[in-house]
Coordinates of C-alpha atoms in Angstrom, one line a residue:
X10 CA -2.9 172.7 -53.3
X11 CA -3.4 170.5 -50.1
X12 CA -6.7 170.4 -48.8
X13 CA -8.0 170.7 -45.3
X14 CA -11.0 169.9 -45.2
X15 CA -11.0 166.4 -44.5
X16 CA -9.5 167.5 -41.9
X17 CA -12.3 169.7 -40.5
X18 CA -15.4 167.9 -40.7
X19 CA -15.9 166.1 -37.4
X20 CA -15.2 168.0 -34.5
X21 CA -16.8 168.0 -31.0
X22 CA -17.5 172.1 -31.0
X23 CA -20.6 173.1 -28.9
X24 CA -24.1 172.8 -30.5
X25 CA -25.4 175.8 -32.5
X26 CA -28.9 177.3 -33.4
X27 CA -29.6 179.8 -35.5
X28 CA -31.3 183.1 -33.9
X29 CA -33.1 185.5 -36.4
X30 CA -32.0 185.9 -39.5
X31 CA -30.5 189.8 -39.9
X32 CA -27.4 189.8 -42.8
X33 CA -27.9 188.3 -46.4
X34 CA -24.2 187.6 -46.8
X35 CA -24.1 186.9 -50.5
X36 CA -20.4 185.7 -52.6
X37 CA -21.0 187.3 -56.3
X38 CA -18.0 184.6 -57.3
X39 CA -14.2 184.5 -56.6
X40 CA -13.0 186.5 -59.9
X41 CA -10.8 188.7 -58.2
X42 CA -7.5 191.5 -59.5
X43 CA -5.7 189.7 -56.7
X44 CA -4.4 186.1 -54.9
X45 CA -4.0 187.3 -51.4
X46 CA -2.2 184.5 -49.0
X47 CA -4.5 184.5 -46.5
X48 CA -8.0 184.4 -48.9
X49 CA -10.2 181.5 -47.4
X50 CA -11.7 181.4 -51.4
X51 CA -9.1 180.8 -53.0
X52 CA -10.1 183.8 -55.5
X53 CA -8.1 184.7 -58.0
X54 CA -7.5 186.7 -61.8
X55 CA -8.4 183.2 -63.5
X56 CA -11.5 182.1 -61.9
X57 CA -14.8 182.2 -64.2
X58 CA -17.2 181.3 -61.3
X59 CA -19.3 184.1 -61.4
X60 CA -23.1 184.8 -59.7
X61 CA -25.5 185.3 -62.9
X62 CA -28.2 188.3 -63.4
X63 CA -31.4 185.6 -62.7
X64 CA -29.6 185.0 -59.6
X65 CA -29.5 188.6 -58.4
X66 CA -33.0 189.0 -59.0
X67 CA -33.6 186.0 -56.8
X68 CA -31.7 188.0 -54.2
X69 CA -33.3 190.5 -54.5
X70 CA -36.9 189.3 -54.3
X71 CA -35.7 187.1 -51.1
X72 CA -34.7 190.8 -49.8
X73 CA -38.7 191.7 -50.5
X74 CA -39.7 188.2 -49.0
X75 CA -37.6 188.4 -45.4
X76 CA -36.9 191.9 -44.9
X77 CA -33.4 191.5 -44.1
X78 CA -32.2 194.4 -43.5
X79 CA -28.5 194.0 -44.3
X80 CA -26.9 192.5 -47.4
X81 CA -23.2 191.8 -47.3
X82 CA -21.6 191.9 -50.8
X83 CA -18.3 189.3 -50.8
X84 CA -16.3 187.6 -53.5
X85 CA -13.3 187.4 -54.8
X86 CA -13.8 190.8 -55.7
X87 CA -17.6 191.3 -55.5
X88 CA -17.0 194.5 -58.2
X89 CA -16.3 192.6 -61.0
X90 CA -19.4 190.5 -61.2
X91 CA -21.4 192.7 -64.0
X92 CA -24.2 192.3 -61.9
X93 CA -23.0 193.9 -58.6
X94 CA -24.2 197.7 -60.0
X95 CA -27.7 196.3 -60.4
X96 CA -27.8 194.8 -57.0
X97 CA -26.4 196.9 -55.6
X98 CA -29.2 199.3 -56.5
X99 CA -32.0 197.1 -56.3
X100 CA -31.3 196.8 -52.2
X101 CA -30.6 200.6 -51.7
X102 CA -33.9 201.4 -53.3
X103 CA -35.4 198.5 -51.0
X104 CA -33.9 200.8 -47.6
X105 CA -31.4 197.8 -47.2
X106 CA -28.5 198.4 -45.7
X107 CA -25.2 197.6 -48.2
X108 CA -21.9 196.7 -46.9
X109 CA -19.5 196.0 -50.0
X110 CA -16.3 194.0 -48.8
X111 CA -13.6 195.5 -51.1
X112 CA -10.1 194.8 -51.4
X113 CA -9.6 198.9 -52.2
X114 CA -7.2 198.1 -55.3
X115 CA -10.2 196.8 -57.5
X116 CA -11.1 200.9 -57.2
X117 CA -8.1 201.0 -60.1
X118 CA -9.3 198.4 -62.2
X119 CA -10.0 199.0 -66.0
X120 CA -14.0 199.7 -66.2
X121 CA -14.2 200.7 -62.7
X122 CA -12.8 204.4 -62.8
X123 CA -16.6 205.5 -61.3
X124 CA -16.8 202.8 -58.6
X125 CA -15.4 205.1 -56.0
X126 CA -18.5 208.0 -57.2
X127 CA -21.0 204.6 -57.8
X128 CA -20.3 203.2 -54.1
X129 CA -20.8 207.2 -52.3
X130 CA -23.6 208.1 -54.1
X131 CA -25.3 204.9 -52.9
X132 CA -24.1 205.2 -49.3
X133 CA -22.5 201.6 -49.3
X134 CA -20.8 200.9 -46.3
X135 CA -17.2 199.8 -47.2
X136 CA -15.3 197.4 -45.7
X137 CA -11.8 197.4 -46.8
X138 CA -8.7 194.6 -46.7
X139 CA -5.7 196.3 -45.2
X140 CA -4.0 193.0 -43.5
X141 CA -1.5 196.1 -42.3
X142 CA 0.0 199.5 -42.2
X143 CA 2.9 198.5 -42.6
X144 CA 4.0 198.6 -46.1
X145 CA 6.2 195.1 -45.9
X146 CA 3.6 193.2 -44.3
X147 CA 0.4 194.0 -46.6
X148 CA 2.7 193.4 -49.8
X149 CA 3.7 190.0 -48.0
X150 CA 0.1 189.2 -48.2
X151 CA -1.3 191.0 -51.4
X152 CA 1.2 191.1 -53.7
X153 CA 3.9 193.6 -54.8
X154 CA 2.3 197.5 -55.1
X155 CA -0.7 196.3 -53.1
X156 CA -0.2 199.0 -50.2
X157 CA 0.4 202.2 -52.4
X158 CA -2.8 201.4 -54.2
X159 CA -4.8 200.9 -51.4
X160 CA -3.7 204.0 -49.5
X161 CA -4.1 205.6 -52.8
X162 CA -7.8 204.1 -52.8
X163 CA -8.7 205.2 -49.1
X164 CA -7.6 208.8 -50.2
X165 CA -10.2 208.9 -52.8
X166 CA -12.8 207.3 -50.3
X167 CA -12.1 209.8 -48.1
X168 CA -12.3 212.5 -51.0
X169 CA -15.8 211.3 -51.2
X170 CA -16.8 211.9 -47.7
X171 CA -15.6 207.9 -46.4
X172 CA -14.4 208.2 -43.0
X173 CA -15.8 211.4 -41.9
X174 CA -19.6 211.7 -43.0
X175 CA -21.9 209.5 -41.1
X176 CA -23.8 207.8 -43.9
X177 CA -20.4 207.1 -45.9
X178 CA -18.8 204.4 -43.7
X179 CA -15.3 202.8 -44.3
X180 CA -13.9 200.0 -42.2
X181 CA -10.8 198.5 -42.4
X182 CA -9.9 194.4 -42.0
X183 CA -6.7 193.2 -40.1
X184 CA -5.9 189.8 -41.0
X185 CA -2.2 188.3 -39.3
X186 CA 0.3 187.6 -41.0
X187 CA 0.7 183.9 -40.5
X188 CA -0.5 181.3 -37.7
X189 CA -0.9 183.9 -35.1
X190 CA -4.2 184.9 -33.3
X191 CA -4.9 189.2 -33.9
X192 CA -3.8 191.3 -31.4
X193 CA -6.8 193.2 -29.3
X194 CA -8.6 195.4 -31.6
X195 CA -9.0 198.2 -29.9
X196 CA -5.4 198.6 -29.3
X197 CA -4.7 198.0 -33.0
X198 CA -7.1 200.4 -34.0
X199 CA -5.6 203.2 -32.3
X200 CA -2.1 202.0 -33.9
X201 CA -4.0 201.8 -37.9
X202 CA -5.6 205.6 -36.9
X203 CA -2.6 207.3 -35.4
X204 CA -0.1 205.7 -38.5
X205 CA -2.2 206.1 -41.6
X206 CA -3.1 209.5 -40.2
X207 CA 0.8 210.5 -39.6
X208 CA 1.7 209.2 -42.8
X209 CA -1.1 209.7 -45.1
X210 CA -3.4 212.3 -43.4
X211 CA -5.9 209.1 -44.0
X212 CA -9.3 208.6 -42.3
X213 CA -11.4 205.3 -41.6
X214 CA -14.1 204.2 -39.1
X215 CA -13.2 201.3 -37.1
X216 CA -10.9 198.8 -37.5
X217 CA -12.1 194.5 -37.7
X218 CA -9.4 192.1 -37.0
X219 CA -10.4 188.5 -38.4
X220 CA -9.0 185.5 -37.0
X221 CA -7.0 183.6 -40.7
X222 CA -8.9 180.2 -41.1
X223 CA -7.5 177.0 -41.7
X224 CA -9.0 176.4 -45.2
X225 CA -8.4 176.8 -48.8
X226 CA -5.1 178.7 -49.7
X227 CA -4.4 179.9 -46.5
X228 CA -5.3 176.0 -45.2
X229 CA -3.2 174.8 -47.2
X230 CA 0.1 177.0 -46.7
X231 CA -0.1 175.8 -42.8
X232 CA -0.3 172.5 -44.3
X233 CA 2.8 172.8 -46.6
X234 CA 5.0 174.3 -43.8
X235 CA 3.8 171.6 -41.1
X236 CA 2.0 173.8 -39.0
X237 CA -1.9 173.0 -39.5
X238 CA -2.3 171.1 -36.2
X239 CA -0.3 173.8 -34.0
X240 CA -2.4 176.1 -35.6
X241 CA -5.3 173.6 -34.7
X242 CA -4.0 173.8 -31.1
X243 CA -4.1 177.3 -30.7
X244 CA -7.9 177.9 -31.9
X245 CA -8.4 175.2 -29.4
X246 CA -6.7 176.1 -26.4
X247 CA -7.5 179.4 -26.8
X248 CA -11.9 178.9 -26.9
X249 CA -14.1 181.2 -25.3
X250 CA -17.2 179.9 -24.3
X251 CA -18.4 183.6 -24.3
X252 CA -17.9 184.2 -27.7
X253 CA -20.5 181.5 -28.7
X254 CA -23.1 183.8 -28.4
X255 CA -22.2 186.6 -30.8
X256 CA -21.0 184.3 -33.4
X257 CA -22.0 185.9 -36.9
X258 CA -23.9 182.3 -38.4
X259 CA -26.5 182.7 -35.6
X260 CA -28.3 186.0 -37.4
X261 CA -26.7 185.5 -40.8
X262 CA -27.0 183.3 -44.1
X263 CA -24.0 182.8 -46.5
X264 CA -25.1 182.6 -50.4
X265 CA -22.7 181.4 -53.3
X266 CA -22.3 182.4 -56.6
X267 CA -25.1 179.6 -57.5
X268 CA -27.6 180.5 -55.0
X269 CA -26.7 177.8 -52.6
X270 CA -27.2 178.8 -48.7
X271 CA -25.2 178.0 -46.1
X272 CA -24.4 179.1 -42.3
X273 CA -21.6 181.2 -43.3
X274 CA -19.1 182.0 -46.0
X275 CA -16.5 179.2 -44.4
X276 CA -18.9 176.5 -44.8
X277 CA -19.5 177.6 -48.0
X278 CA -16.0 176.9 -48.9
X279 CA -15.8 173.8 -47.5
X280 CA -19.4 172.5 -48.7
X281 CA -21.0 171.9 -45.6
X282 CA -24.1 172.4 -46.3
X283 CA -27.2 174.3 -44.3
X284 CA -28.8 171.4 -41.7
X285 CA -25.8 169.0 -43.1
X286 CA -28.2 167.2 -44.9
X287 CA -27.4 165.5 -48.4
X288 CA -30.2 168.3 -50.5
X289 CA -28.5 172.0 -50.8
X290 CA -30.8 174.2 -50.0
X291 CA -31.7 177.1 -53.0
X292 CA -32.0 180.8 -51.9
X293 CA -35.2 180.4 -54.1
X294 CA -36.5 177.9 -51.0
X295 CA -36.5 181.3 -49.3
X296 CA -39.2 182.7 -51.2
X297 CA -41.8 180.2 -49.8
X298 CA -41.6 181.7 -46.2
X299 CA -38.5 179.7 -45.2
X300 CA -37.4 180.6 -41.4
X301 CA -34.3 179.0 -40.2
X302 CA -34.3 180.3 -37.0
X303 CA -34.0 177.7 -34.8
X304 CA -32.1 175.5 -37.1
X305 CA -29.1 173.4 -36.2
X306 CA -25.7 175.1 -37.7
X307 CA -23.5 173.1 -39.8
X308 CA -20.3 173.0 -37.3
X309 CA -16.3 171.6 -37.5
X310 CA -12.8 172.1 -36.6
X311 CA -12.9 175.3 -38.2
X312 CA -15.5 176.8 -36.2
X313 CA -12.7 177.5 -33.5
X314 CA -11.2 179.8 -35.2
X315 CA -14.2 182.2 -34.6
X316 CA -14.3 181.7 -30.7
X317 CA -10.7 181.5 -30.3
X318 CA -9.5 184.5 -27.7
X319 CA -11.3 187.7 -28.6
X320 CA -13.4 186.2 -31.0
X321 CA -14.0 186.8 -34.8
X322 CA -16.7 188.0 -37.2
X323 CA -17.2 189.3 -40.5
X324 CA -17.5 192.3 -38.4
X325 CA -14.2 192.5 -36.1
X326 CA -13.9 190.6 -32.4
X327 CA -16.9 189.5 -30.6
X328 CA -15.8 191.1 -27.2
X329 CA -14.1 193.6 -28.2

């Protein structure tokens, strides 16, 4: 697989500093039930990498130390960690808010037949891959029978009380399908909620379309087909200097599977670490008081991608 990031590293995007630190977003390892095209992680059925239990407890007690209020469960598929249950619990009973960001057919996975019960009865806010609702487009992504288990999956959410009580929320992610920009999300949502609700009698909360970014697998395809540098050229000419204020590594702090922080999960893949110095900083260096606010933030070519047109978060468009 062609890599990118060399590719990435020097860039002349604006200066960023960090503003106060709100979201724990924290990768439990890239083990994953699927190989999605567009996955920035390159996760995947045969990777081992995979956050251990005296690392959730560090997470935990950093939880105690900063009050965060938010901690944002990613992977692979952040499920399968055996740890996941334990940290899950651990923030809950702490009055942190849980967002876990699912890919909806790890509800169908063996050992996981309670997840659906596990995730209500805890009142995690999920956030759920559906690059589509179209059936061909989703599969083109995810794999063959990728769409009928995750509309099967949203049924039982919604069985549960996802999508229609208030403390259950389930949000879908719109990723395109190739080296496009999303279309307006407030449009789009209106299109996911009238189409899955016509077809499916299906229910969700909003709708987050995320710009695809030009690293790892997904990287790497626009690199194979020769289109990395018009892809390039669209994140580019398509910058919003508004955007640069609502940009998610300004109030958040990405964790890997080792306990390694960083300014967000894309840095993280490419190794670019907090303050871009040559020591990678420990979560545990955030039990002694540490405050990054007001902390330079780790930027390249790739940061584009997040102010290109309506913006992108973790959380949907920044102006939408």
């Amino acid at each position: 697989m062609q890599d990118t990031r060399p590719l990435l590293l020097h860039s002349d995007f604006p200066p960023l500093e960090r503003g106060q630190l709100e979201t724990l977003q924290v990768n439990l390892g890239y083990l994953c039930n699927m190989s999605c095209a567009h996955c920035h992680v390159n996760a995947g059925p045969s990777r081992t990498e995979l956050m251990t239990a005296e690392t959730v407890e560090l997470v935990l007690q950093v939880l105690d130390t900063t009050g965060v209020q938010c901690l944002d469960l990613t992977g692979g598929a952040p499920e399968l960690n055996p740890q996941f249950r334990r940290l899950v619990t651990g923030a809950r009973e702490r009055g942190v808010r849980v967002i876990d960001r699912c890919n909806l057919t790890v509800l169908f996975e063996p050992g996981q037949a309670d997840l659906a019960e596990f995730l209500a009865h805890y009142q995690v806010e999920v956030v759920a891959s559906l690059p589509c609702y179209l059936e061909s487009n989703v599969e083109q992504q995810r794999g063959k029978g990728a769409y009928s288990d995750s509309i099967n999956a949203i049924r039982l959410l919604n069985e549960l009380g996802y999508g229609s009580e208030p403390s259950l929320q389930l949000n879908l992610v719109y990723n395109p399908v190739g080296a496009v920009l999303p279309p307006p999300q407030e449009g789009l949502q209106a299109d996911y909620q009238r189409e899955l609700s016509q077809r499916f009698g299906i229910r969700f909360n909003q709708l987050f379309t995320i710009t695809n970014m030009p690293i790892s697998r997904f990287g790497a395809t626009l690199l194979a087909q020769g289109q990395f540098h018009d892809y390039m050229k669209l994140l580019r000419d398509n910058f919003s200097e508004a955007n640069l204020f609502g940009l998610m590594c300004r109030s958040l702090l990405s964790v890997d599977w080792q306990g390694y922080v960083y300014d967000c999960d894309f840095n993280q893949m490419l190794d670019m670490p907090l303050l871009a110095s040559d020591r990678r900083r420990h979560i545990s260096d955030l039990l002694s008081d540490l405050n990054p606010q007001g902390w330079p933030i780790t930027t390249g070519e790739h940061c584009f991608g997040c102010t290109a047109g309506q913006g992108s978060s973790c959380g949907g468009a920044l102006d939408d």
